[in-house]
Tab-separated table of C-alpha atoms in Angstrom:
chain	number	residue	atom	x	y	z
W	18	MET	CA	87.275	66.917	153.301
W	19	LYS	CA	88.054	64.554	149.981
W	20	PHE	CA	85.174	66.387	149.053
W	21	TYR	CA	86.740	70.145	149.462
W	22	TYR	CA	89.303	69.073	147.317
W	23	TRP	CA	86.842	67.641	144.365
W	24	PHE	CA	84.990	70.438	144.622
W	25	LEU	CA	88.160	72.550	144.537
W	26	LEU	CA	89.492	70.976	141.510
W	27	LEU	CA	85.828	71.178	140.018
W	28	LEU	CA	85.991	74.496	140.080
W	29	LEU	CA	88.777	75.914	138.408
W	30	ALA	CA	87.945	73.253	135.721
W	31	VAL	CA	84.350	75.335	135.322
W	32	ALA	CA	87.285	78.434	135.609
W	33	ALA	CA	89.530	77.622	133.094
W	34	GLY	CA	86.808	76.215	130.914
W	35	TYR	CA	85.322	79.789	130.422
W	36	TYR	CA	87.935	81.519	130.542
W	37	PHE	CA	89.399	79.682	127.139
W	38	TYR	CA	85.992	79.052	125.681
W	39	SER	CA	84.093	82.012	126.825
W	40	PRO	CA	83.429	85.092	124.282
W	41	GLN	CA	86.003	87.508	124.282
W	42	ALA	CA	85.381	91.118	123.664
W	43	PRO	CA	85.422	93.249	121.010
W	44	THR	CA	88.559	94.766	120.685
W	45	GLN	CA	89.418	98.387	119.821
W	46	GLN	CA	90.221	96.425	116.592
W	47	ASP	CA	87.060	94.558	115.807
W	48	ASP	CA	85.307	98.279	116.649
W	49	PHE	CA	86.698	99.908	114.287
W	50	VAL	CA	86.161	97.578	111.551
W	51	GLU	CA	82.985	97.360	112.432
W	52	LYS	CA	81.516	101.111	112.100
W	53	THR	CA	83.799	101.494	108.829
W	54	LEU	CA	82.112	98.781	107.445
W	55	GLU	CA	78.263	99.375	108.628
W	56	PHE	CA	78.641	102.926	107.544
W	57	GLY	CA	80.153	102.029	103.999
W	58	GLU	CA	77.111	99.396	103.375
W	59	GLU	CA	74.730	101.991	104.696
W	60	ASN	CA	76.518	105.216	102.561
W	61	ARG	CA	78.090	102.939	99.071
W	62	GLU	CA	75.573	105.478	96.996
W	63	ASN	CA	77.780	108.606	98.422
W	64	PHE	CA	81.902	106.910	97.176
W	65	LEU	CA	83.372	106.595	94.099
W	66	THR	CA	86.386	103.902	93.503
W	67	TYR	CA	89.652	105.480	92.231
W	68	GLU	CA	92.003	102.762	90.691
W	69	ASN	CA	95.449	103.295	90.079
W	70	GLU	CA	96.359	101.169	87.880
W	71	GLU	CA	100.665	101.093	88.244
W	72	TYR	CA	100.082	99.471	91.797
W	73	ALA	CA	97.079	98.066	91.345
W	74	PHE	CA	95.669	99.347	94.291
W	75	THR	CA	91.883	101.028	94.165
W	76	VAL	CA	90.885	103.212	97.505
W	77	GLU	CA	87.117	105.102	97.470
W	78	TYR	CA	86.605	108.950	98.130
W	79	PRO	CA	83.325	110.494	98.586
W	80	VAL	CA	81.352	112.180	95.967
W	81	GLY	CA	82.248	116.170	95.211
W	82	TYR	CA	85.913	115.816	95.962
W	83	ASN	CA	88.394	116.818	93.755
W	84	ALA	CA	90.618	113.779	92.768
W	85	VAL	CA	94.165	115.007	91.708
W	86	GLU	CA	97.358	112.313	90.529
W	87	GLU	CA	100.538	113.104	91.620
W	88	ALA	CA	99.379	115.882	93.191
W	89	ASP	CA	102.828	116.674	95.254
W	90	LEU	CA	106.798	115.270	94.648
W	91	TYR	CA	105.394	112.147	97.293
W	92	SER	CA	101.552	111.572	97.015
W	93	THR	CA	100.395	108.473	94.015
W	94	VAL	CA	96.568	110.567	94.033
W	95	LYS	CA	95.252	113.101	96.711
W	96	PHE	CA	91.717	113.497	97.211
W	97	TYR	CA	89.728	116.928	98.771
W	98	ALA	CA	86.638	119.187	99.462
W	99	GLY	CA	86.059	122.572	101.402
W	100	THR	CA	83.704	122.990	104.237
W	101	PRO	CA	82.003	125.955	105.167
W	102	TYR	CA	82.306	124.992	108.613
W	103	SER	CA	86.565	125.294	108.200
W	104	VAL	CA	89.368	126.459	107.021
W	105	TRP	CA	90.531	123.425	106.237
W	106	MET	CA	90.133	121.633	103.719
W	107	GLN	CA	89.680	117.760	103.913
W	108	GLU	CA	91.888	115.802	102.582
W	109	PHE	CA	93.272	112.119	101.656
W	110	ASN	CA	96.362	111.152	100.354
W	111	VAL	CA	98.054	108.316	99.595
W	112	TYR	CA	101.650	107.394	99.200
W	113	VAL	CA	102.886	104.590	98.103
W	114	VAL	CA	106.885	103.772	99.684
W	115	ASP	CA	108.847	101.100	97.477
W	116	SER	CA	109.748	98.385	99.286
W	117	ASN	CA	113.500	99.093	98.438
W	118	GLU	CA	113.033	102.644	100.320
W	119	SER	CA	114.209	103.758	103.644
W	120	PHE	CA	111.161	104.271	105.546
W	121	SER	CA	110.316	104.258	109.386
W	122	VAL	CA	106.917	104.479	110.531
W	123	GLU	CA	108.424	105.971	113.688
W	124	ASP	CA	110.492	108.586	112.579
W	125	VAL	CA	107.204	109.729	110.645
W	126	LEU	CA	104.742	110.254	114.036
W	127	SER	CA	108.392	111.539	115.539
W	128	GLU	CA	106.867	114.835	114.892
W	129	GLU	CA	103.950	113.914	117.740
W	130	SER	CA	104.045	112.905	120.019
W	131	ASP	CA	100.194	111.340	121.125
W	132	TRP	CA	99.588	109.372	118.299
W	133	THR	CA	97.189	107.137	119.549
W	134	GLY	CA	97.977	103.458	117.532
W	135	PHE	CA	96.754	99.709	116.674
W	136	ASP	CA	97.364	97.445	114.458
W	137	LEU	CA	94.949	94.998	112.079
W	138	LYS	CA	93.544	93.738	109.973
W	139	VAL	CA	92.378	95.899	106.600
W	140	ASN	CA	91.389	93.917	103.163
W	141	GLY	CA	93.135	90.946	104.455
W	142	ARG	CA	95.943	92.577	104.626
W	143	ASN	CA	98.618	93.608	107.801
W	144	ALA	CA	97.799	97.092	108.477
W	145	HIS	CA	99.317	100.266	111.243
W	146	TYR	CA	96.447	102.995	112.334
W	147	PHE	CA	97.375	106.079	113.842
W	148	GLU	CA	95.490	109.113	114.988
W	149	THR	CA	96.622	111.976	116.463
W	150	THR	CA	94.597	115.200	117.261
W	151	GLU	CA	96.104	119.369	117.253
W	152	TYR	CA	94.613	122.385	118.052
W	153	LEU	CA	95.836	125.745	116.609
W	154	PRO	CA	95.125	128.189	118.091
W	155	GLU	CA	95.536	130.886	115.508
W	156	TYR	CA	92.777	129.553	113.724
W	157	ASP	CA	90.649	128.675	117.635
W	158	GLU	CA	90.824	125.499	115.737
W	159	GLU	CA	91.818	121.449	116.279
W	160	LEU	CA	92.107	119.073	113.032
W	161	SER	CA	92.385	114.996	113.164
W	162	TYR	CA	95.547	113.167	110.918
W	163	LYS	CA	94.553	109.462	110.692
W	164	TYR	CA	97.160	107.213	109.145
W	165	LEU	CA	97.402	103.763	107.631
W	166	PHE	CA	100.055	101.888	106.893
W	167	VAL	CA	99.398	98.978	104.557
W	168	GLU	CA	102.114	95.935	103.567
W	169	CYS	CA	101.228	95.022	100.313
W	170	GLY	CA	104.469	93.101	99.286
W	171	ASP	CA	106.223	95.286	96.406
W	172	TYR	CA	105.416	98.474	98.729
W	173	LEU	CA	104.484	99.424	101.522
W	174	ALA	CA	100.884	102.245	101.291
W	175	TRP	CA	100.745	105.128	103.676
W	176	VAL	CA	97.031	106.497	102.850
W	177	THR	CA	95.803	109.274	105.180
W	178	ALA	CA	93.489	111.908	106.430
W	179	LEU	CA	93.553	115.679	107.169
W	180	THR	CA	89.861	116.168	108.888
W	181	PRO	CA	88.553	119.232	110.571
W	182	THR	CA	87.041	117.861	113.729
W	183	ILE	CA	84.098	120.840	113.424
W	184	THR	CA	81.894	117.967	111.748
W	185	PRO	CA	82.196	114.683	113.492
W	186	GLY	CA	80.867	113.405	110.372
W	187	ASP	CA	83.054	113.712	108.832
W	188	LEU	CA	85.823	111.210	111.058
W	189	VAL	CA	83.597	108.770	110.034
W	190	VAL	CA	83.619	109.181	106.786
W	191	ALA	CA	87.789	109.326	106.504
W	192	ASP	CA	88.061	105.933	108.435
W	193	TYR	CA	86.113	105.305	106.078
W	194	VAL	CA	87.932	106.070	103.435
W	195	LEU	CA	91.646	104.577	105.267
W	196	HIS	CA	89.791	101.202	105.273
W	197	SER	CA	88.948	101.308	101.917
W	198	PHE	CA	91.645	100.648	101.208
W	199	LYS	CA	92.360	97.760	98.646
W	200	CYS	CA	96.040	96.438	96.739
W	201	GLN	CA	95.822	94.046	94.788
W	202	THR	CA	98.840	92.952	94.197
């Protein structure tokens, strides 16, 4: 009987050691970061770097895209290009929200009910990633919306991607553009 208790105690110790010291399975966040960094390394020559001196940030965008600063009342910079497969352009925006402004991520996401997301680190900064899709029956097309909120000290950067899902390769490009955002402050 004494042997039986020692055996159970040993088995429990082995199980606890395995639980606390075994390598963890990759998380969704790890997978996202790994795929986007790998894509960036393989396609570095297909991207340009935009630098904003006022807010001290950089972001990479695809060669051939138009870059427009202050394209509308809210965006700091917008990158866009048409695609022959869709009536929609692929579009990336960077919005800067000063820390003293009233802003709620929940308010932004309340427009759509099926957002999925997770927290992650983007170039050493705390960030929050969300994505959803929307089917537009009048165009018989689905659009992907990807949002990345990056905490940059004095401001919050909201990096967005609008991508037609008809070209899956563009979805990977969108992930990379969002992940390439770096605030210097």
